Amino acid sequence: MDLRILKDKTAGGIMFFLTITALLLVVIMGAGLYLKSAPIFENHSLGDLLWSSRWKPLKGEFGFLPFLMGTLWVTGIAIVLSLPVALLTAIYLTEYGGTRVKKYVFPALDILAGLPSVIYGVWGSLLIVPWISERLAPHFVEFSTGYTVLAGGIVLGVMILPLLTSLFIEIFTSVPGQLREASMSLGATQWQTIKKVVLRKTFPGILAAVILAISRAFGETIAVLMVCGNLPQIPRSLFDAVYPLPALIANNYGEMLSLPLYEAALMFAALILFVVILMFNLVSRAVLYRIEKKFF
């Protein structure tokens, strides 16, 4: 066999092996988390674990509802705050922004995306938490420490802003220029073209980007842990403390593992995160696949 063909086949075989290994890692991680959390299913039903709000590990009660609600609240606030800013920024940069603006904004977004999450946590602790405690909360509640679901949502929203903006820019630039030119040639203004052509054509992509951002926000740990207060309760207002699932795992794993079923409970929390993020990613990939088929 020719040496060149042999090298080509060898390289293809190695890349195939590495690709399969990467896929198997996901399966192995999911199976490992299930096996480690399996002991808790012997004494508790899945419904009790997901819908009970009683979290008393010393008494063998592991209700994850407060942690699930805390995670959903923080993620929801982050998306609500960051989505309009990211969407309008991406529209401006792709449709209106000049070369000089892009020259400064793109590196700034890259810097924000590359900052470690602990930096966002420190920033939230130093600025956002005192601002909520001293300036905002007194207008609505009698007292708040500032370590609240709102602080977690703001910090998380800033964290996912560069990711959302980058995804939106990539989606908007995938729209063929002929569609814009056709719209403008019919007398539509630039804003009408954006609203009726660009946003309409890319709506599935926008939806997929939001799903990806949700999966990113859902699993964030350190920054949220530092500003949310970490109280296992179902929040009833923006100024209540919460305890998201990632913070529960990060705060407690390695401690109190001598308690019966405690490790299995933490592994079940990790399994919930794994399944939710996997589902979000599968849905977003399916939507992006449909977009690629539509435009290319």
PDB file of N, CA and C in Angstrom, residues 2 7 16 22 33 40 68 71 88 95-96 100 115 122 137 143 149 182 187 198 200 221-222 243 271 279 285 293:
ATOM      1  N   ASP A   2       0.452   2.216  -0.766  1.00  0.00           N
ATOM      2  CA  ASP A   2       1.199   3.467  -0.849  1.00  0.00           C
ATOM      3  C   ASP A   2       1.279   4.142   0.528  1.00  0.00           C
ATOM      4  N   LYS A   7      -0.871   6.726   5.556  1.00  0.00           N
ATOM      5  CA  LYS A   7      -0.904   7.843   6.513  1.00  0.00           C
ATOM      6  C   LYS A   7      -2.308   8.439   6.601  1.00  0.00           C
ATOM      7  N   PHE A  16     -11.329   9.176  14.199  1.00  0.00           N
ATOM      8  CA  PHE A  16     -12.585   8.466  14.485  1.00  0.00           C
ATOM      9  C   PHE A  16     -12.583   7.929  15.914  1.00  0.00           C
ATOM     10  N   ALA A  22     -14.851  10.797  22.772  1.00  0.00           N
ATOM     11  CA  ALA A  22     -15.527  11.989  23.306  1.00  0.00           C
ATOM     12  C   ALA A  22     -17.014  11.708  23.537  1.00  0.00           C
ATOM     13  N   LEU A  33     -22.867   8.939  37.240  1.00  0.00           N
ATOM     14  CA  LEU A  33     -23.713   9.724  38.151  1.00  0.00           C
ATOM     15  C   LEU A  33     -24.941   8.925  38.581  1.00  0.00           C
ATOM     16  N   ILE A  40     -30.035   6.245  46.720  1.00  0.00           N
ATOM     17  CA  ILE A  40     -31.106   7.083  47.274  1.00  0.00           C
ATOM     18  C   ILE A  40     -32.482   6.664  46.751  1.00  0.00           C
ATOM     19  N   LEU A  68     -34.197  23.239  43.083  1.00  0.00           N
ATOM     20  CA  LEU A  68     -34.656  23.350  41.696  1.00  0.00           C
ATOM     21  C   LEU A  68     -35.271  24.723  41.436  1.00  0.00           C
ATOM     22  N   THR A  71     -32.596  27.384  41.294  1.00  0.00           N
ATOM     23  CA  THR A  71     -31.872  27.350  40.019  1.00  0.00           C
ATOM     24  C   THR A  71     -32.716  27.973  38.907  1.00  0.00           C
ATOM     25  N   LEU A  88     -30.229  43.340  21.024  1.00  0.00           N
ATOM     26  CA  LEU A  88     -30.074  44.670  20.436  1.00  0.00           C
ATOM     27  C   LEU A  88     -28.612  44.964  20.106  1.00  0.00           C
ATOM     28  N   GLU A  95     -25.946  45.096  11.767  1.00  0.00           N
ATOM     29  CA  GLU A  95     -26.728  45.854  10.788  1.00  0.00           C
ATOM     30  C   GLU A  95     -26.359  47.340  10.725  1.00  0.00           C
ATOM     31  N   TYR A  96     -25.898  47.907  11.827  1.00  0.00           N
ATOM     32  CA  TYR A  96     -25.642  49.354  11.854  1.00  0.00           C
ATOM     33  C   TYR A  96     -24.178  49.702  12.157  1.00  0.00           C
ATOM     34  N   ARG A 100     -15.065  50.642  12.999  1.00  0.00           N
ATOM     35  CA  ARG A 100     -14.369  51.113  14.201  1.00  0.00           C
ATOM     36  C   ARG A 100     -15.064  50.624  15.470  1.00  0.00           C
ATOM     37  N   LEU A 115     -13.333  35.863  31.228  1.00  0.00           N
ATOM     38  CA  LEU A 115     -13.090  36.082  32.661  1.00  0.00           C
ATOM     39  C   LEU A 115     -13.533  34.865  33.478  1.00  0.00           C
ATOM     40  N   VAL A 122     -16.894  37.866  42.712  1.00  0.00           N
ATOM     41  CA  VAL A 122     -16.324  38.937  43.545  1.00  0.00           C
ATOM     42  C   VAL A 122     -16.961  40.276  43.192  1.00  0.00           C
ATOM     43  N   ALA A 137     -33.450  47.291  47.680  1.00  0.00           N
ATOM     44  CA  ALA A 137     -34.371  46.531  48.530  1.00  0.00           C
ATOM     45  C   ALA A 137     -35.189  47.390  49.494  1.00  0.00           C
ATOM     46  N   PHE A 143     -36.180  44.513  55.052  1.00  0.00           N
ATOM     47  CA  PHE A 143     -34.737  44.267  55.205  1.00  0.00           C
ATOM     48  C   PHE A 143     -34.286  43.200  54.219  1.00  0.00           C
ATOM     49  N   VAL A 149     -31.796  36.183  45.230  1.00  0.00           N
ATOM     50  CA  VAL A 149     -31.979  35.607  43.906  1.00  0.00           C
ATOM     51  C   VAL A 149     -31.750  36.663  42.830  1.00  0.00           C
ATOM     52  N   ALA A 182     -33.148  42.522  -1.429  1.00  0.00           N
ATOM     53  CA  ALA A 182     -34.488  42.398  -2.019  1.00  0.00           C
ATOM     54  C   ALA A 182     -35.510  43.196  -1.226  1.00  0.00           C
ATOM     55  N   GLY A 187     -38.561  48.929  -1.097  1.00  0.00           N
ATOM     56  CA  GLY A 187     -38.918  50.157  -0.407  1.00  0.00           C
ATOM     57  C   GLY A 187     -38.946  50.056   1.104  1.00  0.00           C
ATOM     58  N   VAL A 198     -34.692  39.678   8.744  1.00  0.00           N
ATOM     59  CA  VAL A 198     -33.593  39.088   9.528  1.00  0.00           C
ATOM     60  C   VAL A 198     -34.124  38.360  10.760  1.00  0.00           C
ATOM     61  N   ARG A 200     -37.158  37.450  11.492  1.00  0.00           N
ATOM     62  CA  ARG A 200     -38.122  36.396  11.167  1.00  0.00           C
ATOM     63  C   ARG A 200     -37.411  35.132  10.675  1.00  0.00           C
ATOM     64  N   THR A 221     -21.732  27.753  38.832  1.00  0.00           N
ATOM     65  CA  THR A 221     -21.587  27.430  40.247  1.00  0.00           C
ATOM     66  C   THR A 221     -21.031  28.574  41.090  1.00  0.00           C
ATOM     67  N   ILE A 222     -19.752  28.890  40.850  1.00  0.00           N
ATOM     68  CA  ILE A 222     -19.017  29.726  41.801  1.00  0.00           C
ATOM     69  C   ILE A 222     -19.636  31.116  41.951  1.00  0.00           C
ATOM     70  N   TYR A 243     -30.787  28.774  46.999  1.00  0.00           N
ATOM     71  CA  TYR A 243     -29.667  27.820  47.041  1.00  0.00           C
ATOM     72  C   TYR A 243     -29.736  26.960  45.773  1.00  0.00           C
ATOM     73  N   LEU A 271     -26.821  14.601  38.761  1.00  0.00           N
ATOM     74  CA  LEU A 271     -27.507  13.894  37.670  1.00  0.00           C
ATOM     75  C   LEU A 271     -28.630  14.755  37.092  1.00  0.00           C
ATOM     76  N   MET A 279     -30.447  17.698  27.699  1.00  0.00           N
ATOM     77  CA  MET A 279     -31.683  17.896  26.938  1.00  0.00           C
ATOM     78  C   MET A 279     -31.693  19.256  26.249  1.00  0.00           C
ATOM     79  N   ARG A 285     -29.279  21.870  19.347  1.00  0.00           N
ATOM     80  CA  ARG A 285     -28.579  21.312  18.180  1.00  0.00           C
ATOM     81  C   ARG A 285     -29.568  20.945  17.083  1.00  0.00           C
ATOM     82  N   LYS A 293     -29.874  23.608   7.289  1.00  0.00           N
ATOM     83  CA  LYS A 293     -30.503  23.008   6.109  1.00  0.00           C
ATOM     84  C   LYS A 293     -31.309  24.036   5.328  1.00  0.00           C
TER      85      LYS A 293
END
